């Protein structure tokens, strides 16, 4: 067996003493230096979180050291896989910057980089990115990534010959994995208990959380993008209510954004954030559903799931493999229109007519590419008139996707004259705002949603009063929002441990006399059942039932309105 001298091993690692001092260093120095930096400075939010969990100082220190070594070993193994000329510096730089960005969002908003959050981030548009940009972001990037980036780009690793490079990288990967496994085994009891009781920690380990999430998103989404969606409701036909109808039905489906039930006045909130809806409720025709659960905690999951034929338990919260509610409505012969004031419909509206509020900016309602939700109503009569007249003569379903209460720029979601709660937070760094001002800004956005729904209901009532349509509206938010509770802001926490504020959402429904008669709905029954639990799982089936679309895809047991229909029981 050949015994290598220390000098031989140093050279094997990639260093070369024949060069001038400081000119270059071996890859081992860079790999382990960056891995240790990531495991310490790059994971400060994780260590702060663990330090705040309680227990003795010795217990917390043991957990931090053990998990830190696991992160260091895993990061080193990853970096050794990338330790190749013209690859390493770029890849290591990306990992450092990712760690800095993750740290910033964990510090500021308490969000974690799980697969759904990453997928949501990849679908974020320029307006949402702009709202998140503050001076603290470059400061966090500089603090977390600045020093190692400077060293990495100032002194390039000395790579050596090809075959020794392969052996060195292979041994490096094995060494990193060995460290991870050994430390995990030695610290198993404490780490296993920690991960069982605090599942969110698995998504806080920089940058391994992002690497894992990228892998999961790619594995879940790429295969689905090359396969056509499976058809749904191919047997869909319109029911008997369409025979010799006096007027066609017109249903408006408002998909709210980031509204949480806790701040909805109709649900008993201390502030009157929904005065207009309260008037509609007092008049007798509007029903408030107070116990509604979302399918996800971000738009990318919740919107497709809302329109999916699958329940959340059946995989409705996964990337869609099936067509959706709008396809079935259109297949049955109805006219369908999607109007968007958000970052797109997430594929739901791809096969039906759709338009964006910002396509034709409305003076006074739009500034640049961003519009207030009331812009969705501008020219709505003309948009409906432009639909296929044969379909429109049968019935129309219009979906309005709100900007709603999208954060962190809550103050932009309502005009100055529609802000009853002042002063309000105007910063995107929500943790910098006094709690009362943050609530004021958010509640103003809810109050503007109330105003927008009031305008929509007035328009629908006018259509019904003129005898043009039998009209109705269903409003439900896609998910909720955290406003600093337990240090969390915004949304997107993995569903398994998401707080109530992110999954408990508001929902209201209003139906004209004509539409209630068509559907055989009892208003008294709806009011009596309004406090019973429902969820996004019920949406697909309830809308089909309301619009009298007959198909085997509709499951009466999941139709939340059917117990109050004339044919029930």
XYZ file of C-alpha atoms in Angstrom:
569
model
C 0.000 0.000 0.000
C 1.403 3.349 -1.026
C 1.698 5.890 1.791
C 1.151 9.462 0.638
C 2.998 12.266 2.331
C 1.045 15.255 3.662
C 2.399 17.290 0.741
C 1.089 14.690 -1.699
C -2.359 14.790 -0.125
C -2.360 18.591 -0.211
C -1.534 18.534 -3.890
C -4.112 15.805 -4.481
C -6.693 18.155 -2.971
C -5.820 20.662 -5.655
C -3.302 23.090 -4.153
C -0.003 23.843 -5.861
C 2.910 25.191 -3.823
C 4.785 26.124 -6.961
C 2.472 29.093 -7.443
C 2.891 32.416 -5.772
C 1.396 32.573 -2.284
C -2.259 33.599 -2.445
C -2.500 33.124 -6.206
C -4.810 30.102 -6.011
C -6.027 27.452 -3.614
C -7.221 23.888 -3.915
C -10.909 23.138 -4.489
C -11.074 21.482 -1.061
C -10.462 24.822 0.617
C -13.240 26.479 -1.389
C -15.709 23.615 -1.071
C -15.390 23.198 2.676
C -15.006 26.911 3.287
C -18.247 27.697 1.438
C -20.036 24.688 2.981
C -19.133 25.838 6.497
C -20.104 29.418 5.653
C -23.490 28.272 4.359
C -24.003 26.100 7.430
C -23.352 29.025 9.778
C -23.945 32.508 8.352
C -26.166 31.208 5.536
C -28.543 29.613 8.036
C -28.872 32.271 10.716
C -32.702 32.294 10.468
C -32.706 28.537 11.101
C -30.433 28.831 14.152
C -32.481 31.748 15.488
C -35.636 29.688 15.080
C -34.175 26.694 16.930
C -32.791 28.928 19.663
C -36.290 30.246 20.280
C -37.897 26.818 20.658
C -37.112 26.466 24.344
C -35.137 23.888 26.288
C -31.829 24.353 28.053
C -28.906 26.172 26.490
C -27.002 22.888 26.212
C -29.918 21.211 24.411
C -30.301 24.060 21.961
C -26.553 24.187 21.333
C -26.434 20.432 20.681
C -29.265 20.696 18.168
C -27.680 23.651 16.373
C -24.237 22.004 16.201
C -25.650 18.662 15.090
C -27.941 20.089 12.437
C -25.216 22.544 11.387
C -22.804 19.696 10.675
C -25.510 17.848 8.753
C -26.111 20.945 6.612
C -22.358 21.447 6.160
C -21.862 17.839 5.037
C -24.804 17.963 2.647
C -23.663 21.307 1.215
C -20.122 20.011 0.782
C -21.361 16.908 -1.057
C -23.404 19.129 -3.357
C -20.476 21.486 -3.987
C -18.128 18.566 -4.754
C -20.604 17.436 -7.413
C -20.236 20.884 -8.960
C -16.451 21.182 -8.513
C -15.453 21.403 -12.166
C -13.712 24.144 -14.164
C -16.064 26.782 -15.602
C -18.881 25.361 -13.452
C -17.879 25.663 -9.814
C -17.635 29.408 -9.391
C -20.943 30.093 -11.128
C -22.781 27.272 -9.337
C -21.333 28.167 -5.924
C -22.228 31.812 -6.490
C -25.818 30.884 -7.285
C -26.063 28.793 -4.112
C -24.682 31.641 -2.026
C -27.086 34.174 -3.520
C -29.993 31.761 -3.085
C -29.034 31.347 0.568
C -28.974 35.128 0.951
C -32.376 35.574 -0.695
C -33.901 32.744 1.351
C -32.514 34.250 4.546
C -34.051 37.611 3.683
C -37.538 36.192 3.100
C -37.340 34.028 6.219
C -36.211 37.015 8.280
C -38.762 39.442 6.890
C -41.842 37.289 6.290
C -41.259 33.940 8.002
C -41.791 32.048 4.709
C -39.901 28.867 3.855
C -38.729 27.553 0.495
C -40.752 24.387 0.034
C -41.709 23.034 -3.438
C -45.024 24.903 -3.595
C -43.406 28.184 -2.570
C -40.713 27.729 -5.230
C -43.303 26.922 -7.892
C -45.267 29.990 -6.835
C -42.119 32.133 -7.005
C -41.397 30.886 -10.516
C -44.875 32.039 -11.559
C -44.571 35.478 -9.964
C -44.972 38.395 -12.352
C -43.058 41.664 -12.455
C -45.650 43.523 -10.357
C -45.347 41.060 -7.490
C -41.550 41.101 -7.668
C -41.593 44.898 -7.517
C -43.708 44.834 -4.360
C -41.136 42.605 -2.642
C -38.067 44.642 -3.534
C -36.730 46.693 -0.624
C -33.293 47.929 0.347
C -33.053 45.130 2.914
C -32.852 42.502 0.155
C -29.485 43.622 -1.300
C -28.280 44.195 2.267
C -29.135 40.590 3.160
C -27.468 39.310 -0.013
C -24.333 41.263 0.816
C -24.273 40.097 4.443
C -24.801 36.429 3.638
C -23.005 36.065 0.314
C -20.648 39.050 -0.014
C -17.467 37.770 1.643
C -17.420 34.246 0.141
C -18.291 35.656 -3.294
C -15.368 38.071 -3.040
C -12.984 35.250 -2.106
C -14.396 32.907 -4.744
C -14.011 35.337 -7.619
C -10.720 36.823 -6.428
C -8.932 33.492 -6.168
C -9.971 30.782 -8.573
C -9.483 27.152 -7.512
C -6.512 25.321 -9.048
C -8.036 22.269 -10.672
C -5.148 19.981 -11.712
C -5.385 17.078 -14.156
C -8.645 15.475 -15.234
C -8.419 11.965 -13.749
C -7.229 13.064 -10.295
C -10.030 15.601 -10.426
C -12.640 12.855 -10.862
C -11.195 10.869 -7.931
C -10.961 13.953 -5.758
C -14.581 14.972 -6.413
C -15.849 11.446 -5.833
C -14.008 11.239 -2.513
C -15.269 14.711 -1.636
C -18.906 13.722 -2.249
C -18.447 10.573 -0.179
C -16.766 12.572 2.593
C -19.598 15.096 2.737
C -22.240 12.377 2.780
C -20.291 10.427 5.411
C -20.197 13.471 7.680
C -23.946 13.962 7.220
C -24.783 10.332 7.993
C -22.434 9.987 10.976
C -23.619 13.204 12.632
C -27.257 12.355 11.921
C -26.831 8.962 13.579
C -24.995 10.394 16.582
C -27.637 13.117 17.011
C -30.578 11.011 15.899
C -32.751 11.253 18.989
C -32.596 15.017 19.285
C -32.810 15.751 15.538
C -35.613 13.253 14.920
C -37.681 14.759 17.716
C -36.951 18.255 16.424
C -38.072 17.424 12.881
C -41.189 15.580 14.021
C -42.369 18.455 16.188
C -41.237 21.295 13.907
C -41.665 20.104 10.333
C -41.103 23.564 8.922
C -37.396 23.304 9.811
C -36.758 20.891 6.954
C -37.502 23.738 4.530
C -35.252 26.254 6.318
C -31.852 24.636 5.693
C -30.036 26.794 3.141
C -29.417 26.088 0.280
C -30.445 22.435 0.466
C -34.098 23.459 0.803
C -34.003 25.150 -2.599
C -32.140 22.274 -4.269
C -34.714 19.821 -2.926
C -37.603 22.052 -3.999
C -36.183 22.546 -7.500
C -35.863 18.773 -7.870
C -39.412 18.181 -6.659
C -40.914 20.877 -8.878
C -39.065 19.573 -11.941
C -40.077 15.976 -11.215
C -43.720 16.948 -10.695
C -44.212 19.459 -13.471
C -42.019 18.550 -16.426
C -43.679 15.184 -17.177
C -47.124 16.812 -16.974
C -46.168 19.509 -19.463
C -45.520 16.971 -22.215
C -48.798 15.098 -21.657
C -52.187 16.479 -22.725
C -54.698 17.070 -19.957
C -57.175 14.276 -19.412
C -60.692 15.283 -20.539
C -63.386 15.776 -17.908
C -67.160 15.710 -18.361
C -67.210 14.534 -21.961
C -70.859 13.608 -21.372
C -71.758 17.125 -20.143
C -75.149 18.437 -21.291
C -77.475 21.169 -20.098
C -80.397 20.088 -17.914
C -84.127 20.587 -18.151
C -84.032 24.168 -16.823
C -82.726 25.298 -20.218
C -85.802 23.999 -22.053
C -87.936 26.959 -23.131
C -86.107 29.225 -20.649
C -87.384 32.782 -20.370
C -83.935 34.165 -19.661
C -80.451 32.599 -19.746
C -78.479 32.345 -16.502
C -75.501 34.594 -15.836
C -73.193 33.518 -13.029
C -70.198 35.580 -11.896
C -67.504 33.662 -10.040
C -65.202 36.039 -8.155
C -61.921 34.426 -7.156
C -60.621 36.501 -4.270
C -56.954 36.938 -3.488
C -55.335 36.595 -0.066
C -58.487 37.399 1.903
C -58.694 35.711 5.269
C -62.001 34.982 6.952
C -60.728 36.360 10.265
C -60.780 39.932 8.906
C -64.152 39.673 7.150
C -66.771 41.768 8.902
C -69.530 39.265 8.079
C -67.650 36.661 10.125
C -67.781 38.691 13.330
C -64.576 40.713 12.937
C -64.513 43.652 15.331
C -64.053 46.096 12.462
C -66.758 46.685 9.877
C -64.715 45.756 6.822
C -67.773 44.554 4.839
C -70.516 47.165 5.286
C -71.887 46.792 1.742
C -72.096 43.005 1.951
C -73.786 43.358 5.325
C -76.504 45.443 3.642
C -76.959 42.807 0.955
C -77.159 40.147 3.663
C -79.723 42.179 5.604
C -81.867 42.446 2.478
C -82.128 38.671 2.601
C -80.533 37.476 -0.626
C -76.840 37.178 0.278
C -75.549 34.161 2.203
C -72.234 34.194 4.071
C -70.440 30.865 4.427
C -68.316 31.237 7.537
C -66.417 27.927 7.712
C -64.606 27.576 4.398
C -61.169 26.009 3.894
C -58.853 26.630 0.980
C -57.117 23.916 -0.990
C -53.689 25.513 -0.672
C -51.829 28.450 0.779
C -50.744 30.075 -2.475
C -52.370 31.005 -5.767
C -50.493 28.490 -7.916
C -51.985 25.626 -5.905
C -55.360 27.005 -4.846
C -56.693 28.403 -8.120
C -56.218 25.220 -10.198
C -57.437 23.153 -7.232
C -60.538 25.321 -6.865
C -61.597 24.488 -10.437
C -60.358 20.887 -10.367
C -62.703 17.874 -10.423
C -60.417 16.314 -7.793
C -60.556 16.987 -4.086
C -57.412 17.965 -2.257
C -57.092 14.431 -0.882
C -57.354 13.045 -4.416
C -54.524 15.247 -5.680
C -56.345 18.440 -6.603
C -53.497 20.377 -4.979
C -50.955 18.805 -7.340
C -50.047 20.097 -10.836
C -53.168 19.471 -12.918
C -53.479 16.334 -15.032
C -57.170 16.890 -15.832
C -59.230 19.564 -17.500
C -61.277 21.727 -15.161
C -64.655 23.255 -14.394
C -64.427 25.822 -17.193
C -63.821 23.086 -19.769
C -66.937 21.238 -18.586
C -69.098 24.380 -18.645
C -67.909 25.200 -22.150
C -68.322 21.599 -23.301
C -71.942 21.680 -22.095
C -72.583 24.636 -24.423
C -72.311 27.660 -22.117
C -70.307 30.824 -22.830
C -67.333 31.209 -20.482
C -65.149 34.288 -19.940
C -62.162 34.739 -17.609
C -61.150 38.279 -16.598
C -57.870 38.608 -14.718
C -56.414 41.325 -12.517
C -53.698 39.053 -11.154
C -50.627 37.180 -12.361
C -52.628 34.941 -14.696
C -55.027 32.049 -14.306
C -52.341 29.370 -13.705
C -53.521 27.424 -16.756
C -57.186 27.271 -15.729
C -58.418 29.638 -18.466
C -56.139 28.503 -21.291
C -58.977 26.935 -23.307
C -61.666 29.595 -22.814
C -61.852 33.291 -23.790
C -59.836 35.391 -21.360
C -58.528 38.917 -20.946
C -56.504 41.009 -18.482
C -57.708 44.178 -16.807
C -54.456 45.899 -17.722
C -54.811 45.179 -21.444
C -56.909 48.339 -21.832
C -56.108 50.579 -18.828
C -59.088 52.431 -17.403
C -58.369 56.059 -16.443
C -58.701 56.518 -12.715
C -58.600 52.775 -12.066
C -55.288 51.783 -13.654
C -51.821 53.156 -13.125
C -49.215 51.657 -15.406
C -49.790 47.918 -15.619
C -51.616 47.717 -12.269
C -55.357 48.194 -11.923
C -57.837 48.335 -9.083
C -60.313 45.483 -9.148
C -63.175 47.738 -10.246
C -61.509 47.820 -13.675
C -62.756 44.255 -14.168
C -66.285 45.663 -14.497
C -65.357 48.235 -17.131
C -66.931 47.335 -20.486
C -68.262 44.049 -19.111
C -71.506 44.303 -21.117
C -69.507 44.667 -24.304
C -67.242 41.751 -23.397
C -70.256 39.506 -22.854
C -71.857 40.706 -26.102
C -68.675 39.725 -27.945
C -68.932 36.082 -26.823
C -70.364 33.373 -29.074
C -74.043 34.431 -29.354
C -75.331 30.853 -29.515
C -73.552 29.992 -26.282
C -74.542 33.266 -24.599
C -78.178 32.566 -25.444
C -77.920 29.409 -23.308
C -76.049 30.966 -20.407
C -72.865 32.779 -19.371
C -70.273 32.164 -16.675
C -67.824 35.006 -16.002
C -64.817 34.476 -13.732
C -63.162 37.535 -12.188
C -59.728 36.918 -10.655
C -59.027 39.736 -8.216
C -55.892 41.508 -7.116
C -57.743 41.590 -3.812
C -55.469 41.794 -0.783
C -52.258 40.664 -2.414
C -49.283 41.632 -0.270
C -46.988 42.948 0.833
C -48.119 46.199 -0.808
C -51.577 46.198 0.792
C -51.718 49.987 0.634
C -51.863 49.844 -3.183
C -55.016 47.710 -3.225
C -57.446 50.550 -2.490
C -57.670 54.191 -3.631
C -57.265 56.979 -1.088
C -61.001 57.668 -0.910
C -61.707 54.022 -0.030
C -59.474 53.734 3.049
C -61.538 53.862 6.242
C -58.696 52.700 8.491
C -55.766 55.076 8.908
C -52.852 55.513 9.279
C -51.730 52.511 7.278
C -48.474 50.672 6.639
C -46.978 51.679 3.300
C -43.802 49.618 3.517
C -43.147 46.244 1.911
C -41.060 45.388 4.973
C -44.079 44.461 7.025
C -42.158 43.733 10.225
C -41.086 47.395 10.299
C -44.684 48.602 10.554
C -46.569 49.000 13.815
C -49.121 46.206 14.158
C -52.088 48.592 14.023
C -50.873 50.223 10.791
C -50.321 46.827 9.162
C -53.873 45.793 10.066
C -55.176 49.111 8.762
C -53.558 48.570 5.350
C -54.808 44.995 5.105
C -58.311 45.841 6.319
C -58.503 48.643 3.755
C -57.893 46.046 1.040
C -60.732 43.918 2.434
C -62.975 46.988 2.544
C -62.193 47.644 -1.125
C -63.082 44.045 -1.981
C -66.399 44.722 -0.227
C -66.860 47.777 -2.460
C -65.937 45.817 -5.591
C -68.386 43.036 -4.746
C -71.060 45.662 -4.077
C -70.512 47.122 -7.572
C -70.670 43.652 -9.085
C -73.872 42.786 -7.252
C -75.467 46.068 -8.347
C -74.569 45.267 -11.945
C -75.972 41.727 -11.631
C -79.184 42.977 -10.000
C -79.584 45.449 -12.852
C -79.247 42.628 -15.391
C -81.913 40.636 -13.533
C -84.263 43.621 -13.107
C -84.099 44.329 -16.855
C -84.957 40.719 -17.582
C -81.715 40.100 -19.465
C -80.454 37.224 -17.303
C -81.158 35.199 -14.184
C -78.082 36.226 -12.240
C -75.907 35.031 -9.396
C -72.522 35.512 -7.752
C -70.200 33.278 -5.770
C -67.153 34.847 -4.135
C -64.432 32.820 -2.430
C -60.799 33.645 -1.724
C -57.998 31.439 -3.013
C -56.140 31.421 0.330
C -55.589 33.557 3.392
C -52.695 35.549 4.803
C -50.501 35.884 7.885
C -50.064 39.349 9.363
C -47.304 38.778 11.878
C -48.913 36.044 13.971
C -46.113 33.821 15.310
C -43.630 35.846 13.269
C -45.231 34.874 9.937
C -46.156 37.260 7.137
C -47.739 36.778 3.700
C -48.678 33.188 2.806
C -47.333 29.986 1.272
C -46.539 28.027 4.438
C -46.709 24.279 3.630
C -50.302 23.178 4.146
C -49.476 20.514 6.734
C -48.483 23.151 9.264
C -50.066 26.290 7.824
C -51.768 28.532 10.389
C -55.516 29.005 10.363
C -55.126 32.508 8.939
C -53.785 31.062 5.671
C -56.432 28.365 5.121
C -59.672 29.813 6.580
C -61.134 31.971 3.794
C -64.291 34.021 3.233
C -67.079 32.977 0.868
C -70.424 34.579 -0.004
C -73.143 33.777 -2.515
C -76.007 35.825 -3.959
C -78.690 34.574 -6.340
C -81.485 36.524 -7.974
C -85.058 35.279 -7.594
C -84.947 33.927 -11.108
C -81.771 31.912 -10.599
C -82.996 30.521 -7.277
C -86.217 29.403 -8.967
C -84.291 27.772 -11.831
C -82.067 25.869 -9.391
C -84.874 25.197 -6.913
C -82.820 26.672 -4.095
C -84.300 27.505 -0.710
C -82.803 30.689 0.680
C -83.843 29.801 4.236
C -82.088 26.441 3.926
C -78.900 28.083 2.641
C -78.882 30.465 5.593
C -79.384 27.613 8.047
C -76.511 25.610 6.555
C -74.149 28.562 6.029
C -72.102 27.792 9.145
C -71.407 24.182 8.157
C -67.868 23.302 7.004
C -67.217 23.500 3.259
C -64.037 23.816 1.235
C -62.639 24.364 -2.227
C -63.387 20.663 -2.773
C -67.077 21.560 -3.127
C -66.659 24.298 -5.731
C -66.508 22.256 -8.971
C -69.576 20.223 -8.110
C -71.599 23.116 -6.632
C -71.178 25.325 -9.710
C -72.143 22.500 -12.065
C -75.218 21.821 -9.951
C -76.198 25.490 -9.831
C -75.835 25.829 -13.618
C -77.757 22.552 -14.172
C -74.956 20.855 -16.082
C -75.529 17.104 -16.147
C -72.403 14.963 -16.141
C -71.019 11.947 -14.333
C -68.084 14.168 -13.295
C -70.369 16.016 -10.864
C -70.691 14.264 -7.518
C -73.907 15.346 -5.716
C -72.351 14.478 -2.345
C -69.797 17.270 -2.907
C -72.351 19.824 -4.085
C -72.646 22.207 -1.122
C -75.879 23.700 -2.527
C -77.722 20.468 -3.351
C -79.118 19.878 0.186
C -81.066 23.110 -0.303
C -82.230 22.316 -3.840
C -85.805 21.281 -4.571
C -84.694 17.882 -5.868
C -82.645 17.090 -2.737
C -83.506 14.025 -0.739
